[in-house]
């Protein structure tokens, strides 16, 4: 049944217009919801990308710090070896001084 063969064409036209408006409103609401969902997805992707970049940067810094730490440990080990050599030399000299004092 159309508005042309209805007994109440104005009422029928109003009903069809209302249904059409409801369809348009539903489509607009669905489009707005899809837009919000797409925006949220983009936001999540940007956050994930930013996190991945920061994680990669942190790993790079950690690698750098690891290399610095290894160099520092090697340097400390060499300094400890030098201290041991100096203590041995100092003990030898002190023993020599003590022998010289006791001999004289």
PDB file of C-alpha atoms in Angstrom:
ATOM      1  CA  UNK A   1       0.000   0.000   0.000  1.00  0.00           C
ATOM      2  CA  UNK A   2       1.334   3.426  -0.964  1.00  0.00           C
ATOM      3  CA  UNK A   3       0.244   6.960  -0.175  1.00  0.00           C
ATOM      4  CA  UNK A   4      -1.569   7.108  -3.511  1.00  0.00           C
ATOM      5  CA  UNK A   5      -3.994   4.264  -2.832  1.00  0.00           C
ATOM      6  CA  UNK A   6      -4.325   4.812   0.938  1.00  0.00           C
ATOM      7  CA  UNK A   7      -7.522   6.114   2.567  1.00  0.00           C
ATOM      8  CA  UNK A   8      -5.353   8.449   4.655  1.00  0.00           C
ATOM      9  CA  UNK A   9      -2.550   9.630   2.336  1.00  0.00           C
ATOM     10  CA  UNK A  10      -1.228  12.300   4.761  1.00  0.00           C
ATOM     11  CA  UNK A  11      -1.033   9.805   7.610  1.00  0.00           C
ATOM     12  CA  UNK A  12       0.640   7.246   5.362  1.00  0.00           C
ATOM     13  CA  UNK A  13       3.135   9.841   4.087  1.00  0.00           C
ATOM     14  CA  UNK A  14       3.892  10.879   7.677  1.00  0.00           C
ATOM     15  CA  UNK A  15       4.434   7.246   8.649  1.00  0.00           C
ATOM     16  CA  UNK A  16       6.741   6.624   5.670  1.00  0.00           C
ATOM     17  CA  UNK A  17       8.631   9.851   6.400  1.00  0.00           C
ATOM     18  CA  UNK A  18       9.016   8.818  10.051  1.00  0.00           C
ATOM     19  CA  UNK A  19      10.332   5.384   9.056  1.00  0.00           C
ATOM     20  CA  UNK A  20      12.709   6.999   6.579  1.00  0.00           C
ATOM     21  CA  UNK A  21      13.916   9.478   9.237  1.00  0.00           C
ATOM     22  CA  UNK A  22      14.393   6.623  11.714  1.00  0.00           C
ATOM     23  CA  UNK A  23      16.428   4.715   9.134  1.00  0.00           C
ATOM     24  CA  UNK A  24      18.599   7.750   8.467  1.00  0.00           C
ATOM     25  CA  UNK A  25      19.051   8.378  12.199  1.00  0.00           C
ATOM     26  CA  UNK A  26      19.999   4.744  12.785  1.00  0.00           C
ATOM     27  CA  UNK A  27      22.484   4.866   9.908  1.00  0.00           C
ATOM     28  CA  UNK A  28      23.996   8.106  11.278  1.00  0.00           C
ATOM     29  CA  UNK A  29      24.230   6.610  14.775  1.00  0.00           C
ATOM     30  CA  UNK A  30      25.915   3.502  13.373  1.00  0.00           C
ATOM     31  CA  UNK A  31      28.327   5.662  11.369  1.00  0.00           C
ATOM     32  CA  UNK A  32      29.136   7.760  14.454  1.00  0.00           C
ATOM     33  CA  UNK A  33      29.724   4.602  16.506  1.00  0.00           C
ATOM     34  CA  UNK A  34      31.980   3.215  13.774  1.00  0.00           C
ATOM     35  CA  UNK A  35      33.870   6.516  13.691  1.00  0.00           C
ATOM     36  CA  UNK A  36      34.382   6.431  17.468  1.00  0.00           C
ATOM     37  CA  UNK A  37      35.515   2.824  17.267  1.00  0.00           C
ATOM     38  CA  UNK A  38      37.957   3.649  14.450  1.00  0.00           C
ATOM     39  CA  UNK A  39      39.304   6.611  16.435  1.00  0.00           C
ATOM     40  CA  UNK A  40      39.782   4.399  19.502  1.00  0.00           C
ATOM     41  CA  UNK A  41      41.547   1.799  17.376  1.00  0.00           C
ATOM     42  CA  UNK A  42      43.874   4.483  15.936  1.00  0.00           C
ATOM     43  CA  UNK A  43      44.547   5.727  19.460  1.00  0.00           C
ATOM     44  CA  UNK A  44      45.396   2.206  20.633  1.00  0.00           C
ATOM     45  CA  UNK A  45      47.664   1.655  17.624  1.00  0.00           C
ATOM     46  CA  UNK A  46      49.463   4.960  18.235  1.00  0.00           C
ATOM     47  CA  UNK A  47      49.925   4.019  21.906  1.00  0.00           C
ATOM     48  CA  UNK A  48      51.250   0.574  20.945  1.00  0.00           C
ATOM     49  CA  UNK A  49      53.638   2.129  18.404  1.00  0.00           C
ATOM     50  CA  UNK A  50      54.842   4.700  20.929  1.00  0.00           C
ATOM     51  CA  UNK A  51      55.379   1.943  23.500  1.00  0.00           C
ATOM     52  CA  UNK A  52      57.314  -0.152  20.961  1.00  0.00           C
ATOM     53  CA  UNK A  53      59.500   2.852  20.074  1.00  0.00           C
ATOM     54  CA  UNK A  54      60.176   3.638  23.726  1.00  0.00           C
ATOM     55  CA  UNK A  55      60.917  -0.021  24.447  1.00  0.00           C
ATOM     56  CA  UNK A  56      63.355  -0.170  21.535  1.00  0.00           C
ATOM     57  CA  UNK A  57      65.029   3.017  22.739  1.00  0.00           C
ATOM     58  CA  UNK A  58      65.257   1.634  26.281  1.00  0.00           C
ATOM     59  CA  UNK A  59      66.796  -1.575  24.964  1.00  0.00           C
ATOM     60  CA  UNK A  60      69.365   0.491  23.101  1.00  0.00           C
ATOM     61  CA  UNK A  61      70.177   2.436  26.253  1.00  0.00           C
ATOM     62  CA  UNK A  62      70.343  -0.815  28.225  1.00  0.00           C
ATOM     63  CA  UNK A  63      72.800  -2.227  25.674  1.00  0.00           C
ATOM     64  CA  UNK A  64      74.895   0.943  25.971  1.00  0.00           C
ATOM     65  CA  UNK A  65      74.781   0.780  29.762  1.00  0.00           C
ATOM     66  CA  UNK A  66      75.713  -2.893  29.628  1.00  0.00           C
ATOM     67  CA  UNK A  67      78.779  -2.084  27.558  1.00  0.00           C
ATOM     68  CA  UNK A  68      79.712   0.730  29.957  1.00  0.00           C
ATOM     69  CA  UNK A  69      79.273  -1.624  32.912  1.00  0.00           C
ATOM     70  CA  UNK A  70      81.502  -4.268  31.321  1.00  0.00           C
ATOM     71  CA  UNK A  71      84.203  -1.670  30.657  1.00  0.00           C
ATOM     72  CA  UNK A  72      83.866  -0.401  34.237  1.00  0.00           C
ATOM     73  CA  UNK A  73      84.200  -3.912  35.677  1.00  0.00           C
ATOM     74  CA  UNK A  74      87.293  -4.542  33.559  1.00  0.00           C
ATOM     75  CA  UNK A  75      88.776  -1.227  34.670  1.00  0.00           C
ATOM     76  CA  UNK A  76      88.060  -2.002  38.334  1.00  0.00           C
ATOM     77  CA  UNK A  77      89.659  -5.432  37.909  1.00  0.00           C
ATOM     78  CA  UNK A  78      92.789  -3.827  36.424  1.00  0.00           C
ATOM     79  CA  UNK A  79      92.897  -1.306  39.270  1.00  0.00           C
ATOM     80  CA  UNK A  80      92.561  -4.082  41.833  1.00  0.00           C
ATOM     81  CA  UNK A  81      95.448  -5.938  40.174  1.00  0.00           C
ATOM     82  CA  UNK A  82      97.531  -2.767  40.276  1.00  0.00           C
ATOM     83  CA  UNK A  83      96.717  -2.291  43.975  1.00  0.00           C
ATOM     84  CA  UNK A  84      97.817  -5.879  44.655  1.00  0.00           C
ATOM     85  CA  UNK A  85     101.113  -5.273  42.797  1.00  0.00           C
ATOM     86  CA  UNK A  86     101.688  -2.037  44.712  1.00  0.00           C
ATOM     87  CA  UNK A  87     100.975  -3.736  48.054  1.00  0.00           C
ATOM     88  CA  UNK A  88     103.429  -6.509  47.248  1.00  0.00           C
ATOM     89  CA  UNK A  89     106.046  -3.906  46.284  1.00  0.00           C
ATOM     90  CA  UNK A  90     105.285  -1.889  49.416  1.00  0.00           C
ATOM     91  CA  UNK A  91     105.580  -4.990  51.620  1.00  0.00           C
ATOM     92  CA  UNK A  92     108.924  -5.856  49.975  1.00  0.00           C
ATOM     93  CA  UNK A  93     110.268  -2.333  50.514  1.00  0.00           C
ATOM     94  CA  UNK A  94     109.021  -2.242  54.085  1.00  0.00           C
ATOM     95  CA  UNK A  95     110.651  -5.596  54.760  1.00  0.00           C
ATOM     96  CA  UNK A  96     113.891  -4.253  53.271  1.00  0.00           C
ATOM     97  CA  UNK A  97     113.651  -1.102  55.458  1.00  0.00           C
ATOM     98  CA  UNK A  98     112.982  -3.229  58.522  1.00  0.00           C
ATOM     99  CA  UNK A  99     116.008  -5.465  57.756  1.00  0.00           C
ATOM    100  CA  UNK A 100     118.165  -2.364  57.293  1.00  0.00           C
ATOM    101  CA  UNK A 101     117.063  -0.956  60.650  1.00  0.00           C
ATOM    102  CA  UNK A 102     117.708  -4.215  62.463  1.00  0.00           C
ATOM    103  CA  UNK A 103     121.099  -4.662  60.796  1.00  0.00           C
ATOM    104  CA  UNK A 104     122.321  -1.205  61.679  1.00  0.00           C
TER     105      UNK A 104
END
